[in-house]
PDB file of C-alpha atoms in Angstrom:
ATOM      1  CA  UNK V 326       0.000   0.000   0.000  1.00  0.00           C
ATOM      2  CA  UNK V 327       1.342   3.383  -0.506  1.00  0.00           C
ATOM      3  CA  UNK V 328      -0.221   6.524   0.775  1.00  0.00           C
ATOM      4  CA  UNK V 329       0.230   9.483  -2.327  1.00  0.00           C
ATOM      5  CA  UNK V 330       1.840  13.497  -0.961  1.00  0.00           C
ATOM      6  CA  UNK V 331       2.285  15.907  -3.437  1.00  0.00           C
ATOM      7  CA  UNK V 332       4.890  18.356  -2.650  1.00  0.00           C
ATOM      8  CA  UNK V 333       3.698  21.503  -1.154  1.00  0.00           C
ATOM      9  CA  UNK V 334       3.814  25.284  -2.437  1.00  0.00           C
ATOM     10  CA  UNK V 335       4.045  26.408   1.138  1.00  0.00           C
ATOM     11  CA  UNK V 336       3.051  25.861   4.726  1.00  0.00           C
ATOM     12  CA  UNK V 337      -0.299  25.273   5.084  1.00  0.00           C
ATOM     13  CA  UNK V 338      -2.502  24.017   8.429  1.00  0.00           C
ATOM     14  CA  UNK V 339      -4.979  22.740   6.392  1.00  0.00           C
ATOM     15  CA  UNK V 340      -3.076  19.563   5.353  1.00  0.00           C
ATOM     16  CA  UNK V 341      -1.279  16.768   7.078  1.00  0.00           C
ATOM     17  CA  UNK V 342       2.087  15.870   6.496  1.00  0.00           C
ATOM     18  CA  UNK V 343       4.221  12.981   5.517  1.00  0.00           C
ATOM     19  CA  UNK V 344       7.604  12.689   6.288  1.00  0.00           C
ATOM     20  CA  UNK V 345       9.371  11.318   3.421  1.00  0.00           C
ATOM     21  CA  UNK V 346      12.532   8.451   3.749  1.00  0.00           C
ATOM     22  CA  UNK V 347      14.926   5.994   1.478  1.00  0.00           C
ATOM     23  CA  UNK V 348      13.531   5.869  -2.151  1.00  0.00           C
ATOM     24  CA  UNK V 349      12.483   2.509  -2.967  1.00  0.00           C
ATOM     25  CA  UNK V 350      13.599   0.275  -5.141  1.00  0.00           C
ATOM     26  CA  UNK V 351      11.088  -0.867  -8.129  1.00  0.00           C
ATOM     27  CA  UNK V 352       9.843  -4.591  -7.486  1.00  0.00           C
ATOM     28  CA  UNK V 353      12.566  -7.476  -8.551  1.00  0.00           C
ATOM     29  CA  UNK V 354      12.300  -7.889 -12.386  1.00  0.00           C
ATOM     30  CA  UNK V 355      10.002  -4.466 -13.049  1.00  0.00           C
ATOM     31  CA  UNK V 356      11.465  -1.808 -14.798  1.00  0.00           C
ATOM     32  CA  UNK V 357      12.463   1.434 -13.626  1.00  0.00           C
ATOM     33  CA  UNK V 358       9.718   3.807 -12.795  1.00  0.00           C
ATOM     34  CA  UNK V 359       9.706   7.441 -14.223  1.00  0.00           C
ATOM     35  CA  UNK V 360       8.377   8.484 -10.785  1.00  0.00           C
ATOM     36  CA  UNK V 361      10.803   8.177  -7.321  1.00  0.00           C
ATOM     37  CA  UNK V 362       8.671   6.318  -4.404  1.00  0.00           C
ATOM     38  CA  UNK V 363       9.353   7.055  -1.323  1.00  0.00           C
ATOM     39  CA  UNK V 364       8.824   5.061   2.286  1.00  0.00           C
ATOM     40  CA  UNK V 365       6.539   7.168   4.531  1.00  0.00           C
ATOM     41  CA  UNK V 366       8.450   7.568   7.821  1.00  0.00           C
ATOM     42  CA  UNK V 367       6.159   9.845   9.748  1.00  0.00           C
ATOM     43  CA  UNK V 368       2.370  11.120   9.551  1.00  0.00           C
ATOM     44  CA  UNK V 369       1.626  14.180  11.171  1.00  0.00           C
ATOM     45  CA  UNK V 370      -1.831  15.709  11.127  1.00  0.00           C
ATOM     46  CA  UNK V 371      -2.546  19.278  10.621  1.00  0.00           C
ATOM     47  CA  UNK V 372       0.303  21.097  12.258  1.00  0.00           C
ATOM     48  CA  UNK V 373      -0.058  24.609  13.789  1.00  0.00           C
ATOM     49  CA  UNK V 374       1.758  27.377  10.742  1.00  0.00           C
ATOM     50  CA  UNK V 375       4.996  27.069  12.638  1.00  0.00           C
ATOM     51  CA  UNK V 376       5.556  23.611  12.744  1.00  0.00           C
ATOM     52  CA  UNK V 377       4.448  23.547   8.850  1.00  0.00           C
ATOM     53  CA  UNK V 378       7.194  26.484   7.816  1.00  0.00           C
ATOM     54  CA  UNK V 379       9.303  24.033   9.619  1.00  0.00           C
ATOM     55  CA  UNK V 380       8.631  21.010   7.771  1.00  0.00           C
ATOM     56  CA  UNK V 381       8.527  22.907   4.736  1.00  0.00           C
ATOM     57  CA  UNK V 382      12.045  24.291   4.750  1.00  0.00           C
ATOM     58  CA  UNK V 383      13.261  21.128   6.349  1.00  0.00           C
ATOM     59  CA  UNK V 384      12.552  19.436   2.683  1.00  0.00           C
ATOM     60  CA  UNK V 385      11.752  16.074   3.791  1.00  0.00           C
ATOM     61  CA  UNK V 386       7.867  16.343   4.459  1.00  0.00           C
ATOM     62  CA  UNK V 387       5.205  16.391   1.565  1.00  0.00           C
ATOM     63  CA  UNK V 388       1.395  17.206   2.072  1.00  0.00           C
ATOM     64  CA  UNK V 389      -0.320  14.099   2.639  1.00  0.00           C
ATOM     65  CA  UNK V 390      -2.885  14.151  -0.360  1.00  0.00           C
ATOM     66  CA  UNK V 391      -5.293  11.052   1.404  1.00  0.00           C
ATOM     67  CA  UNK V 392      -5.181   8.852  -1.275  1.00  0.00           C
ATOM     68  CA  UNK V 393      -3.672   5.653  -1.060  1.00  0.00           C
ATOM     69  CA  UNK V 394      -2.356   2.928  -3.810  1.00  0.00           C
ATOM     70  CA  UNK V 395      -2.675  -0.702  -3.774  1.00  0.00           C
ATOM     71  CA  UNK V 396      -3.006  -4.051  -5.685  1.00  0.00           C
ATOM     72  CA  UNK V 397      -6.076  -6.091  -5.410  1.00  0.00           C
ATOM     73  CA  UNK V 398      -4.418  -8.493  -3.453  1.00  0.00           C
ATOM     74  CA  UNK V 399      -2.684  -6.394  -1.006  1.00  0.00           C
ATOM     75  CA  UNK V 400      -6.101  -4.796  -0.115  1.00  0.00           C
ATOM     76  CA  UNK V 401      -7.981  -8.023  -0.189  1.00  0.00           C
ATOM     77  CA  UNK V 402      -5.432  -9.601   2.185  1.00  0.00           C
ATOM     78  CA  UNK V 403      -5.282  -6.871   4.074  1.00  0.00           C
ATOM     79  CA  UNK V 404      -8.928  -6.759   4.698  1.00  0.00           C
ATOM     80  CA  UNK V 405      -9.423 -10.202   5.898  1.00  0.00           C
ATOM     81  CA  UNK V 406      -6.782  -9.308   8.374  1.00  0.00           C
ATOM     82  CA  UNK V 407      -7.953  -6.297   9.402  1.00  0.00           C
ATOM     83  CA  UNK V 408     -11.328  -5.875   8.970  1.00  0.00           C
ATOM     84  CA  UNK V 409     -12.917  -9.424   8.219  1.00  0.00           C
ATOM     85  CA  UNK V 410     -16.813  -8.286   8.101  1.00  0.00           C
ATOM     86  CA  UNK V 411     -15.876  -6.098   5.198  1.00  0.00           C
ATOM     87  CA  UNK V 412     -14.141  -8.734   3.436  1.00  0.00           C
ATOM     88  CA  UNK V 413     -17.008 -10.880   3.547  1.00  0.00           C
ATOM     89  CA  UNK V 414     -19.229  -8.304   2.301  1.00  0.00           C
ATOM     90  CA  UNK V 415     -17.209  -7.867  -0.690  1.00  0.00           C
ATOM     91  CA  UNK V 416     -16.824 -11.773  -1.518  1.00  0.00           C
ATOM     92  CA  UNK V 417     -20.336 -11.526  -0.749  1.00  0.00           C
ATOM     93  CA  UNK V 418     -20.878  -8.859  -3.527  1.00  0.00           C
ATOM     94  CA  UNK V 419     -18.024 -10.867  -6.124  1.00  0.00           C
ATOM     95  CA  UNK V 420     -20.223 -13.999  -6.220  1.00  0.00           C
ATOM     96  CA  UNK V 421     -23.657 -11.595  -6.736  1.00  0.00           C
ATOM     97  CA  UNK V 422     -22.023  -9.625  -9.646  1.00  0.00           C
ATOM     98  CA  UNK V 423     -20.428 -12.829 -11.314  1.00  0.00           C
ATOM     99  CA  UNK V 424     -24.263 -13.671 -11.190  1.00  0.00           C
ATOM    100  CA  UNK V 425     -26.639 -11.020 -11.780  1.00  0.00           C
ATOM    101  CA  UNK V 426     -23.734  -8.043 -13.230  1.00  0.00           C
ATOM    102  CA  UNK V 427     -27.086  -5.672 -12.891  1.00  0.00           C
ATOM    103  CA  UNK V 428     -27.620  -5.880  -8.837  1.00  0.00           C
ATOM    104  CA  UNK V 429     -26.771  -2.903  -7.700  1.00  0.00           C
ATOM    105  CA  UNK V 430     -30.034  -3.130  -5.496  1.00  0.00           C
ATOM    106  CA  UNK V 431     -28.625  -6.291  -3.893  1.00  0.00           C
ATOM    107  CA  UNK V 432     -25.012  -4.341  -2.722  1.00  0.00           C
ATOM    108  CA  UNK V 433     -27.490  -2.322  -0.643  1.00  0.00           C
ATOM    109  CA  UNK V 434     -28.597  -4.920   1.399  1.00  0.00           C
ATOM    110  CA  UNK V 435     -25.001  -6.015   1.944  1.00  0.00           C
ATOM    111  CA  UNK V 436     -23.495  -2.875   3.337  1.00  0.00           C
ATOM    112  CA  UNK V 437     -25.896  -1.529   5.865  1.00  0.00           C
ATOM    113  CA  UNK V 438     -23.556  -1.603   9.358  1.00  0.00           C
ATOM    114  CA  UNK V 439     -20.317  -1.989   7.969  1.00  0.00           C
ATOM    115  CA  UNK V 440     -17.420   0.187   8.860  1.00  0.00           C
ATOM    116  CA  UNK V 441     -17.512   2.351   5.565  1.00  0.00           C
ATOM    117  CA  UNK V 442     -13.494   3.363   6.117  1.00  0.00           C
ATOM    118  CA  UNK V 443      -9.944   1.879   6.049  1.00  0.00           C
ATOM    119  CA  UNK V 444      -7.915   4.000   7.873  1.00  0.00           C
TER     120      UNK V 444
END
C-alpha cells in the first residue's frame, strides 16, 4: 500500500504531512519507474503554521494528499486481516455480480452496518 503526498507550495494548516525516507527500489524484475517512491516515515496531522514552515524548509515532508495505492491483493489480504466483516461483504458482492452483473439493489442490502473506512 502506498499513501500518495504531493509536494507543497508552502506551509499550510490545512493539510497533514508525511515525512518522506529511502527511495524505494522498483519490485525485482520491473522496470524502472519514471516516478521516485518514497517510504513514509512519519504522519503528522494538521500542524499549527509554525511547525508547517518548519517542515517545509526542512525538505523532507510532503502534504499528505489522502489517497492511497494498492493491488487487489494487497487490499484483499489486508482486509481479511484487518477488517474481516468487510471482506465478507465484498466476496459476498463478487459472487452476486459474477451472477446477476445488474444488482446494484442487492449491494445495498449487503453494506448496511459496515465500517464504511480503512484507515
Amino acid at each position: 500500500m502506498s499513501p500518495s503526498a504531493s509536494s507543497q507550495a508552502g506551509p499550510d494548516t490545512g493539510y497533514g504531512y508525511i515525512r518522506v525516507g529511502e527511495a524505494l527500489p522498483p519490485p525485482s524484475g520491473a522496470k524502472k519507474y519514471k516516478t521516485t517512491f518514497f517510504r513514509a516515515e512519519q504522519f503528522v496531522e494538521k500542524p499549527h503554521f509554525d511547525k508547517a514552515l518548519e517542515y517545509v524548509n526542512s525538505g523532507q515532508y510532503r502534504w499528505n494528499a489522502g489517497m492511497f495505492v494498492w493491488s487487489f491483493v494487497t487490499i484483499t489480504e489486508g482486509l481479511q486481516k484487518h477488517q474481516p466483516e468487510m471482506y465478507a461483504a465484498c466476496q459476498r458482492w463478487f459472487k452476486v455480480r459474477a451472477s446477476r452483473p445488474n444488482s446494484r439493489k442487492r449491494w445495498r442490502r449487503i453494506i448496511p452496518g459496515l465500517k464504511k473506512n480503512i484507515d
